[in-house]
Amino acid sequence: MLPRQTRIMTKLRELALRNSSTNSIVGNQLKHRYGFHTIRQTCTEFPRKLKKTERKPWVTNINELKRIGRAERKERQIVRERILQPPQNGLLVNELIPVAHQVNADRIQLFTCVSKVAQSIAIYSCSVCGEVHIGHRPHKIRTCNVMGSAASKEHCWRRGAVEHVLPPVESFHLYDRLGRAVSHNERLQVDRIPAILELCVQAGIDLPEYPTRRRVFPAYSISGRVIDFEKRFPKEDAPGEDIYACGFWQKRNNISDDNKSVDMQPCDLQATAVRGMEAWERMRSGASRLMEIYAAQTCGYCSEIQVGPKGHRVRNCQAYKHQMRDGQHAWQEATIDDVVPPVYVWHVRDTQSEKPLVNELKKYYGMLPAVVEMFAQAGASVPNDYVVMMREDVAVPEWDEEKLVV
């Protein structure tokens, strides 16, 4: 009885496959006959702004994170010593120390180039939603859709600054990377510095104004707890020296003076833009390489970031459902866009034209990061990674011709 049923089911399966293949061939012939064929999309989608109720996408799949957590809990039940690899054991990765110095140098050069180019190319920022536009004539695209905006969704433009092109993203400076997290009561006692600079400091850069602990002997892990056999404060660390008790609420000029340390000679605008574009690419690629080894955490609902193996415990999150978390952040793995956020703006093809970008033709316009758009308008060539987003291959019709476009 069983072999007969098996033969019947096999015949039915072969008949179904034959019919499906025939239908697919006929369907394809009909589609090509009547012109209903699919065209591969040649342009990538623009970055979508997340809603306030949406969480940032996970870098690692949530199921993989659960599997890793179960394996770690099972490992902690076994009392044995586990040897850690740098930088989990507190030591530096020697191969990444030159990369950290290069990223810091590119950061300083990028800030200098943006400041130079901003003197010739106008920066506009919306006073309601914060959208940025690069160029002389601000666009007329009605995308101001936040609380307090006008009914027409038009932007209220005002002159911007370098901070709108390179938004500052700060992180708590950690003296000991393997130490405990910053508590809520210590939020005014620990300095906050740019996250990209904190990443370079943890990767091997030594700054006198921001001391950090450099271990000589590695730390070990026993039952999930990190055991350190070194003294808490070695003599060469000199605790208390060069540490200011003012906190970060007082404006300190160390970072700004460091950014202005590169004194560029007076030269043409295009050469400055080319150097800035190269510094932007090197900084992002170097920071991405550092973040593969030195972890950074970000909140899934707000822009808070903490460079280190774990997030801080400061309860200052005001994003979605922060009451359920008692103001604490929903930490997850950070990406390069969290440390160096690209502010996307509408791409202006013809910088000499007096006509602004209009709302009726916005589907034909491209977008670029604000830094790339500024350097592109100054004469620098756009990297290949952003060529598709520019939509240079899409012809923009006139306003009265848009209704004739098929």
Tab-separated table of C-alpha atoms in Angstrom:
chain	number	residue	atom	x	y	z
A	1	MET	CA	0.000	0.000	0.000
A	2	LEU	CA	2.756	2.445	0.894
A	3	PRO	CA	4.743	2.107	-2.380
A	4	ARG	CA	1.572	2.714	-4.407
A	5	GLN	CA	0.825	5.938	-2.532
A	6	THR	CA	4.407	7.008	-3.023
A	7	ARG	CA	4.156	6.475	-6.805
A	8	ILE	CA	0.906	8.456	-6.987
A	9	MET	CA	2.359	11.378	-5.054
A	10	THR	CA	5.468	11.369	-7.260
A	11	LYS	CA	3.346	11.506	-10.445
A	12	LEU	CA	1.245	14.345	-9.054
A	13	ARG	CA	4.381	16.296	-8.162
A	14	GLU	CA	5.842	15.852	-11.665
A	15	LEU	CA	2.540	16.945	-13.218
A	16	ALA	CA	2.421	20.076	-11.030
A	17	LEU	CA	5.988	20.994	-11.909
A	18	ARG	CA	5.275	20.538	-15.636
A	19	ASN	CA	2.204	22.753	-15.450
A	20	SER	CA	3.990	25.463	-13.474
A	21	SER	CA	6.884	25.564	-15.954
A	22	THR	CA	4.453	25.793	-18.869
A	23	ASN	CA	2.532	28.620	-17.225
A	24	SER	CA	5.710	30.493	-16.482
A	25	ILE	CA	6.875	30.225	-20.112
A	26	VAL	CA	3.506	31.345	-21.447
A	27	GLY	CA	3.357	34.138	-18.907
A	28	ASN	CA	6.805	35.359	-19.896
A	29	GLN	CA	5.852	35.254	-23.581
A	30	LEU	CA	2.720	37.280	-22.902
A	31	LYS	CA	4.636	39.757	-20.831
A	32	HIS	CA	7.237	40.319	-23.534
A	33	ARG	CA	4.574	40.376	-26.229
A	34	TYR	CA	2.556	43.120	-24.595
A	35	GLY	CA	5.559	44.935	-23.155
A	36	PHE	CA	5.038	44.162	-19.471
A	37	HIS	CA	8.663	43.460	-18.611
A	38	THR	CA	10.503	44.364	-15.454
A	39	ILE	CA	13.359	46.828	-15.433
A	40	ARG	CA	16.119	46.571	-12.856
A	41	GLN	CA	16.224	49.564	-10.569
A	42	THR	CA	19.409	51.475	-11.291
A	43	CYS	CA	19.345	53.796	-8.282
A	44	THR	CA	19.538	52.962	-4.620
A	45	GLU	CA	16.923	54.111	-2.183
A	46	PHE	CA	17.572	57.246	-0.205
A	47	PRO	CA	18.159	56.856	3.531
A	48	ARG	CA	14.802	56.839	5.242
A	49	LYS	CA	14.241	58.873	8.350
A	50	LEU	CA	13.114	56.683	11.209
A	51	LYS	CA	9.923	57.490	13.030
A	52	LYS	CA	10.049	58.359	16.699
A	53	THR	CA	8.533	54.989	17.539
A	54	GLU	CA	10.977	53.011	15.384
A	55	ARG	CA	14.197	51.514	16.637
A	56	LYS	CA	17.443	51.621	14.746
A	57	PRO	CA	18.169	48.455	12.762
A	58	TRP	CA	20.319	45.895	14.540
A	59	VAL	CA	23.851	45.403	13.255
A	60	THR	CA	23.770	41.769	14.352
A	61	ASN	CA	20.618	39.699	14.055
A	62	ILE	CA	18.618	39.531	17.278
A	63	ASN	CA	18.512	35.731	17.122
A	64	GLU	CA	22.293	35.645	16.854
A	65	LEU	CA	22.570	37.953	19.866
A	66	LYS	CA	20.316	35.647	21.866
A	67	ARG	CA	22.419	32.654	20.888
A	68	ILE	CA	25.610	34.459	21.959
A	69	GLY	CA	23.978	35.439	25.265
A	70	ARG	CA	22.954	31.843	26.003
A	71	ALA	CA	26.465	30.641	25.232
A	72	GLU	CA	27.988	33.270	27.527
A	73	ARG	CA	25.638	32.392	30.399
A	74	LYS	CA	26.508	28.729	29.974
A	75	GLU	CA	30.207	29.596	29.933
A	76	ARG	CA	29.925	31.594	33.167
A	77	GLN	CA	28.574	28.580	35.002
A	78	ILE	CA	31.898	26.817	34.495
A	79	VAL	CA	34.531	28.118	36.924
A	80	ARG	CA	37.643	28.336	34.802
A	81	GLU	CA	40.045	30.908	33.493
A	82	ARG	CA	39.507	32.247	29.998
A	83	ILE	CA	42.273	34.066	28.164
A	84	LEU	CA	41.107	37.276	26.539
A	85	GLN	CA	42.473	38.792	23.381
A	86	PRO	CA	43.272	42.491	22.860
A	87	PRO	CA	41.490	44.814	23.417
A	88	GLN	CA	39.209	42.752	25.680
A	89	ASN	CA	42.148	42.146	28.037
A	90	GLY	CA	42.987	45.850	28.346
A	91	LEU	CA	45.970	45.847	25.961
A	92	LEU	CA	46.172	47.773	22.725
A	93	VAL	CA	46.112	46.312	19.246
A	94	ASN	CA	49.477	47.403	17.887
A	95	GLU	CA	48.393	47.164	14.259
A	96	LEU	CA	45.636	49.745	14.806
A	97	ILE	CA	47.690	52.411	16.601
A	98	PRO	CA	48.864	54.037	13.309
A	99	VAL	CA	45.279	53.872	12.051
A	100	ALA	CA	44.068	55.789	15.108
A	101	HIS	CA	46.678	58.514	14.584
A	102	GLN	CA	45.709	58.784	10.911
A	103	VAL	CA	42.000	59.053	11.752
A	104	ASN	CA	42.692	61.835	14.245
A	105	ALA	CA	44.831	63.709	11.702
A	106	ASP	CA	42.106	63.340	9.061
A	107	ARG	CA	39.529	64.613	11.557
A	108	ILE	CA	41.519	67.789	12.143
A	109	GLN	CA	42.142	68.307	8.422
A	110	LEU	CA	38.467	67.719	7.579
A	111	PHE	CA	37.313	70.310	10.111
A	112	THR	CA	39.800	72.815	8.716
A	113	CYS	CA	38.761	72.200	5.091
A	114	VAL	CA	35.062	72.497	5.909
A	115	SER	CA	35.695	75.781	7.727
A	116	LYS	CA	37.599	77.115	4.704
A	117	VAL	CA	35.016	76.033	2.138
A	118	ALA	CA	32.120	77.314	4.277
A	119	GLN	CA	33.432	80.836	3.787
A	120	SER	CA	32.642	80.621	0.054
A	121	ILE	CA	29.648	78.264	-0.088
A	122	ALA	CA	26.516	79.130	1.846
A	123	ILE	CA	25.048	76.767	4.446
A	124	TYR	CA	21.354	77.009	5.307
A	125	SER	CA	19.499	75.310	8.137
A	126	CYS	CA	15.798	75.131	8.894
A	127	SER	CA	14.984	76.691	12.249
A	128	VAL	CA	12.027	74.329	12.761
A	129	CYS	CA	13.087	70.845	11.642
A	130	GLY	CA	16.847	71.317	11.282
A	131	GLU	CA	17.131	70.260	7.623
A	132	VAL	CA	20.291	71.485	5.899
A	133	HIS	CA	20.800	72.874	2.416
A	134	ILE	CA	24.102	73.583	0.696
A	135	GLY	CA	24.147	76.339	-1.902
A	136	HIS	CA	23.149	79.940	-2.439
A	137	ARG	CA	19.439	79.490	-3.138
A	138	PRO	CA	17.633	77.300	-0.565
A	139	HIS	CA	15.280	74.755	-2.045
A	140	LYS	CA	11.490	75.015	-2.056
A	141	ILE	CA	10.817	71.341	-1.306
A	142	ARG	CA	8.093	71.044	1.308
A	143	THR	CA	9.494	68.438	3.687
A	144	CYS	CA	9.187	70.298	6.991
A	145	ASN	CA	6.779	67.917	8.664
A	146	VAL	CA	7.395	68.264	12.394
A	147	MET	CA	5.507	69.747	15.302
A	148	GLY	CA	5.426	73.521	15.000
A	149	SER	CA	5.948	73.650	11.237
A	150	ALA	CA	3.757	75.645	8.884
A	151	ALA	CA	0.712	74.142	7.216
A	152	SER	CA	2.419	74.406	3.829
A	153	LYS	CA	5.407	72.349	5.165
A	154	GLU	CA	7.836	74.939	3.858
A	155	HIS	CA	11.138	75.466	5.623
A	156	CYS	CA	12.146	78.554	7.571
A	157	TRP	CA	15.720	78.987	6.387
A	158	ARG	CA	18.521	80.700	8.286
A	159	ARG	CA	22.252	80.767	7.793
A	160	GLY	CA	23.975	77.696	9.155
A	161	ALA	CA	27.471	76.909	10.346
A	162	VAL	CA	30.006	74.100	10.331
A	163	GLU	CA	28.103	72.358	13.140
A	164	HIS	CA	25.215	71.736	10.768
A	165	VAL	CA	27.482	69.993	8.255
A	166	LEU	CA	29.540	68.093	10.846
A	167	PRO	CA	27.175	67.632	13.800
A	168	PRO	CA	29.031	67.075	17.075
A	169	VAL	CA	28.526	63.594	18.527
A	170	GLU	CA	29.992	63.352	22.029
A	171	SER	CA	30.777	60.432	24.300
A	172	PHE	CA	31.923	60.107	27.896
A	173	HIS	CA	35.686	59.825	28.195
A	174	LEU	CA	36.691	56.613	29.963
A	175	TYR	CA	39.871	56.544	32.009
A	176	ASP	CA	39.695	52.739	32.179
A	177	ARG	CA	38.069	51.022	29.239
A	178	LEU	CA	37.472	47.863	31.282
A	179	GLY	CA	36.236	49.733	34.340
A	180	ARG	CA	32.675	50.197	35.450
A	181	ALA	CA	30.235	52.264	33.446
A	182	VAL	CA	29.558	55.925	34.180
A	183	SER	CA	26.698	56.195	36.677
A	184	HIS	CA	23.952	58.775	36.738
A	185	ASN	CA	25.501	60.670	39.650
A	186	GLU	CA	28.812	60.977	37.766
A	187	ARG	CA	27.339	62.528	34.635
A	188	LEU	CA	28.643	66.004	35.555
A	189	GLN	CA	32.048	64.810	36.723
A	190	VAL	CA	33.185	62.956	33.598
A	191	ASP	CA	34.280	64.894	30.528
A	192	ARG	CA	32.517	64.475	27.216
A	193	ILE	CA	34.599	64.595	24.056
A	194	PRO	CA	33.815	63.857	20.382
A	195	ALA	CA	33.047	60.190	19.870
A	196	ILE	CA	35.528	59.871	16.997
A	197	LEU	CA	38.257	61.295	19.241
A	198	GLU	CA	37.338	58.948	22.109
A	199	LEU	CA	37.568	56.040	19.661
A	200	CYS	CA	41.077	57.143	18.687
A	201	VAL	CA	42.093	57.569	22.340
A	202	GLN	CA	40.979	54.049	23.216
A	203	ALA	CA	42.809	52.767	20.129
A	204	GLY	CA	46.174	54.222	21.157
A	205	ILE	CA	46.325	58.035	20.992
A	206	ASP	CA	47.667	59.695	24.151
A	207	LEU	CA	46.328	63.159	24.997
A	208	PRO	CA	47.614	64.900	28.159
A	209	GLU	CA	44.299	66.621	28.819
A	210	TYR	CA	42.408	63.301	28.618
A	211	PRO	CA	44.496	60.686	30.468
A	212	THR	CA	43.679	57.033	30.012
A	213	ARG	CA	44.957	53.871	31.575
A	214	ARG	CA	47.414	51.780	29.563
A	215	ARG	CA	47.880	48.292	30.929
A	216	VAL	CA	51.153	46.413	30.784
A	217	PHE	CA	49.813	43.030	31.881
A	218	PRO	CA	46.621	41.559	30.395
A	219	ALA	CA	43.435	41.018	32.346
A	220	TYR	CA	41.760	37.621	32.633
A	221	SER	CA	38.176	36.421	32.736
A	222	ILE	CA	37.050	33.929	35.374
A	223	SER	CA	33.378	32.946	35.337
A	224	GLY	CA	32.497	36.023	33.331
A	225	ARG	CA	34.270	38.464	35.669
A	226	VAL	CA	37.326	40.391	34.497
A	227	ILE	CA	40.211	39.953	36.971
A	228	ASP	CA	42.946	42.588	36.881
A	229	PHE	CA	46.274	41.880	38.573
A	230	GLU	CA	47.724	45.342	38.059
A	231	LYS	CA	47.607	48.139	40.587
A	232	ARG	CA	44.675	50.480	40.230
A	233	PHE	CA	46.844	53.596	39.807
A	234	PRO	CA	50.445	52.884	38.789
A	235	LYS	CA	53.062	55.502	39.566
A	236	GLU	CA	53.593	56.490	35.965
A	237	ASP	CA	49.900	57.346	35.577
A	238	ALA	CA	50.117	60.267	38.069
A	239	PRO	CA	46.388	60.396	38.964
A	240	GLY	CA	45.003	63.858	39.458
A	241	GLU	CA	47.472	65.525	37.143
A	242	ASP	CA	45.992	67.357	34.141
A	243	ILE	CA	42.469	66.435	35.326
A	244	TYR	CA	40.095	69.392	35.570
A	245	ALA	CA	37.298	69.414	38.091
A	246	CYS	CA	35.194	71.878	36.116
A	247	GLY	CA	33.298	69.196	34.160
A	248	PHE	CA	32.071	69.547	30.630
A	249	TRP	CA	29.609	72.390	31.323
A	250	GLN	CA	32.477	74.870	31.083
A	251	LYS	CA	33.653	75.508	27.551
A	252	ARG	CA	37.132	74.174	27.094
A	253	ASN	CA	39.076	75.194	24.014
A	254	ASN	CA	41.280	72.122	23.785
A	255	ILE	CA	39.277	70.448	21.045
A	256	SER	CA	38.641	73.646	19.091
A	257	ASP	CA	42.293	74.637	19.298
A	258	ASP	CA	43.231	71.172	18.144
A	259	ASN	CA	40.942	71.490	15.152
A	260	LYS	CA	42.512	74.798	14.188
A	261	SER	CA	46.054	73.544	14.572
A	262	VAL	CA	46.328	72.826	10.842
A	263	ASP	CA	47.130	76.219	9.347
A	264	MET	CA	46.396	75.884	5.651
A	265	GLN	CA	48.133	78.153	3.237
A	266	PRO	CA	45.956	80.416	1.084
A	267	CYS	CA	45.125	78.426	-2.018
A	268	ASP	CA	42.301	77.892	-4.445
A	269	LEU	CA	38.958	76.556	-3.304
A	270	GLN	CA	39.110	73.401	-5.417
A	271	ALA	CA	42.377	72.172	-3.907
A	272	THR	CA	40.956	72.636	-0.406
A	273	ALA	CA	37.828	70.715	-1.381
A	274	VAL	CA	39.872	67.855	-2.835
A	275	ARG	CA	41.906	67.538	0.369
A	276	GLY	CA	38.731	67.655	2.444
A	277	MET	CA	37.068	64.944	0.360
A	278	GLU	CA	40.095	62.683	0.736
A	279	ALA	CA	40.180	63.322	4.491
A	280	TRP	CA	36.464	62.471	4.733
A	281	GLU	CA	36.932	59.158	2.972
A	282	ARG	CA	40.042	58.208	4.943
A	283	MET	CA	38.459	59.149	8.257
A	284	ARG	CA	35.333	57.069	7.682
A	285	SER	CA	37.247	54.055	6.370
A	286	GLY	CA	39.749	54.231	9.239
A	287	ALA	CA	37.013	54.655	11.846
A	288	SER	CA	35.147	51.668	10.382
A	289	ARG	CA	38.302	49.606	10.707
A	290	LEU	CA	38.723	50.684	14.329
A	291	MET	CA	35.112	49.893	15.186
A	292	GLU	CA	35.564	46.328	13.998
A	293	ILE	CA	37.844	45.790	17.003
A	294	TYR	CA	36.941	48.574	19.455
A	295	ALA	CA	33.227	48.399	20.118
A	296	ALA	CA	30.887	51.358	20.472
A	297	GLN	CA	27.331	51.431	21.755
A	298	THR	CA	24.417	53.622	20.691
A	299	CYS	CA	20.876	54.078	21.886
A	300	GLY	CA	18.282	52.428	19.668
A	301	TYR	CA	15.925	55.414	19.887
A	302	CYS	CA	18.087	58.535	20.315
A	303	SER	CA	21.483	59.763	19.143
A	304	GLU	CA	23.368	59.024	22.376
A	305	ILE	CA	26.589	57.056	21.888
A	306	GLN	CA	29.197	55.592	24.206
A	307	VAL	CA	32.534	54.337	22.910
A	308	GLY	CA	33.459	51.236	24.873
A	309	PRO	CA	32.399	47.640	25.481
A	310	LYS	CA	29.196	48.710	27.286
A	311	GLY	CA	26.954	51.746	27.565
A	312	HIS	CA	26.750	54.158	30.470
A	313	ARG	CA	23.988	54.254	33.102
A	314	VAL	CA	23.055	57.927	32.825
A	315	ARG	CA	19.262	58.292	32.739
A	316	ASN	CA	18.872	61.077	30.202
A	317	CYS	CA	17.019	59.350	27.368
A	318	GLN	CA	13.882	61.196	26.305
A	319	ALA	CA	13.005	59.093	23.281
A	320	TYR	CA	10.236	56.571	22.684
A	321	LYS	CA	9.031	54.762	25.867
A	322	HIS	CA	11.817	56.161	28.030
A	323	GLN	CA	9.458	55.988	31.019
A	324	MET	CA	9.460	52.202	30.834
A	325	ARG	CA	13.273	52.205	30.964
A	326	ASP	CA	13.441	54.823	33.762
A	327	GLY	CA	15.247	57.170	31.393
A	328	GLN	CA	18.000	54.674	30.583
A	329	HIS	CA	19.119	54.103	27.023
A	330	ALA	CA	18.344	51.042	24.925
A	331	TRP	CA	21.936	50.169	24.057
A	332	GLN	CA	22.899	48.301	20.919
A	333	GLU	CA	25.924	48.011	18.662
A	334	ALA	CA	26.828	51.260	16.895
A	335	THR	CA	27.813	51.784	13.281
A	336	ILE	CA	30.030	54.314	11.540
A	337	ASP	CA	26.958	56.449	10.762
A	338	ASP	CA	26.324	56.791	14.499
A	339	VAL	CA	29.868	57.984	15.232
A	340	VAL	CA	30.186	60.163	12.094
A	341	PRO	CA	26.596	60.896	11.043
A	342	PRO	CA	26.194	61.949	7.383
A	343	VAL	CA	23.640	64.769	7.097
A	344	TYR	CA	21.921	64.090	3.774
A	345	VAL	CA	20.946	67.100	1.663
A	346	TRP	CA	19.430	67.563	-1.781
A	347	HIS	CA	21.992	67.551	-4.564
A	348	VAL	CA	22.233	70.712	-6.677
A	349	ARG	CA	23.413	69.933	-10.204
A	350	ASP	CA	23.765	73.429	-11.622
A	351	THR	CA	25.350	75.692	-9.040
A	352	GLN	CA	25.236	78.666	-11.428
A	353	SER	CA	21.473	78.529	-11.900
A	354	GLU	CA	19.318	80.996	-9.987
A	355	LYS	CA	16.327	78.667	-9.934
A	356	PRO	CA	15.920	76.774	-6.642
A	357	LEU	CA	14.848	73.166	-6.363
A	358	VAL	CA	11.057	72.917	-6.453
A	359	ASN	CA	8.755	70.485	-4.708
A	360	GLU	CA	7.064	69.248	-7.902
A	361	LEU	CA	10.322	67.799	-9.271
A	362	LYS	CA	11.758	66.326	-6.085
A	363	LYS	CA	11.516	62.753	-7.381
A	364	TYR	CA	14.129	63.623	-10.025
A	365	TYR	CA	16.664	65.073	-7.575
A	366	GLY	CA	19.462	63.199	-5.879
A	367	MET	CA	20.874	63.387	-2.377
A	368	LEU	CA	24.373	63.482	-0.916
A	369	PRO	CA	25.925	63.895	2.521
A	370	ALA	CA	26.339	67.566	3.371
A	371	VAL	CA	30.140	67.302	3.480
A	372	VAL	CA	30.295	65.604	0.075
A	373	GLU	CA	27.814	68.085	-1.422
A	374	MET	CA	29.825	71.053	-0.150
A	375	PHE	CA	33.106	69.744	-1.531
A	376	ALA	CA	31.412	68.753	-4.818
A	377	GLN	CA	30.119	72.296	-5.312
A	378	ALA	CA	33.635	73.553	-4.595
A	379	GLY	CA	35.071	71.481	-7.445
A	380	ALA	CA	36.033	68.131	-5.918
A	381	SER	CA	35.128	64.880	-7.634
A	382	VAL	CA	32.481	62.769	-5.928
A	383	PRO	CA	33.604	59.262	-4.816
A	384	ASN	CA	32.132	56.285	-6.610
A	385	ASP	CA	30.118	55.251	-3.555
A	386	TYR	CA	27.915	58.341	-3.889
A	387	VAL	CA	27.599	58.544	-7.687
A	388	VAL	CA	24.412	56.488	-7.769
A	389	MET	CA	22.722	58.655	-5.143
A	390	MET	CA	23.367	61.804	-7.191
A	391	ARG	CA	20.985	60.636	-9.960
A	392	GLU	CA	23.015	62.386	-12.606
A	393	ASP	CA	21.688	59.948	-15.204
A	394	VAL	CA	18.101	61.114	-14.587
A	395	ALA	CA	17.031	64.022	-16.787
A	396	VAL	CA	15.187	66.698	-14.828
A	397	PRO	CA	12.306	68.116	-16.902
A	398	GLU	CA	11.061	71.653	-16.745
A	399	TRP	CA	8.215	72.452	-14.426
A	400	ASP	CA	5.693	72.706	-17.279
A	401	GLU	CA	7.001	69.470	-18.866
A	402	GLU	CA	6.632	67.327	-15.775
A	403	LYS	CA	3.034	66.380	-16.555
A	404	LEU	CA	4.170	65.006	-19.948
A	405	VAL	CA	6.706	62.613	-18.412
A	406	VAL	CA	5.680	58.960	-18.717
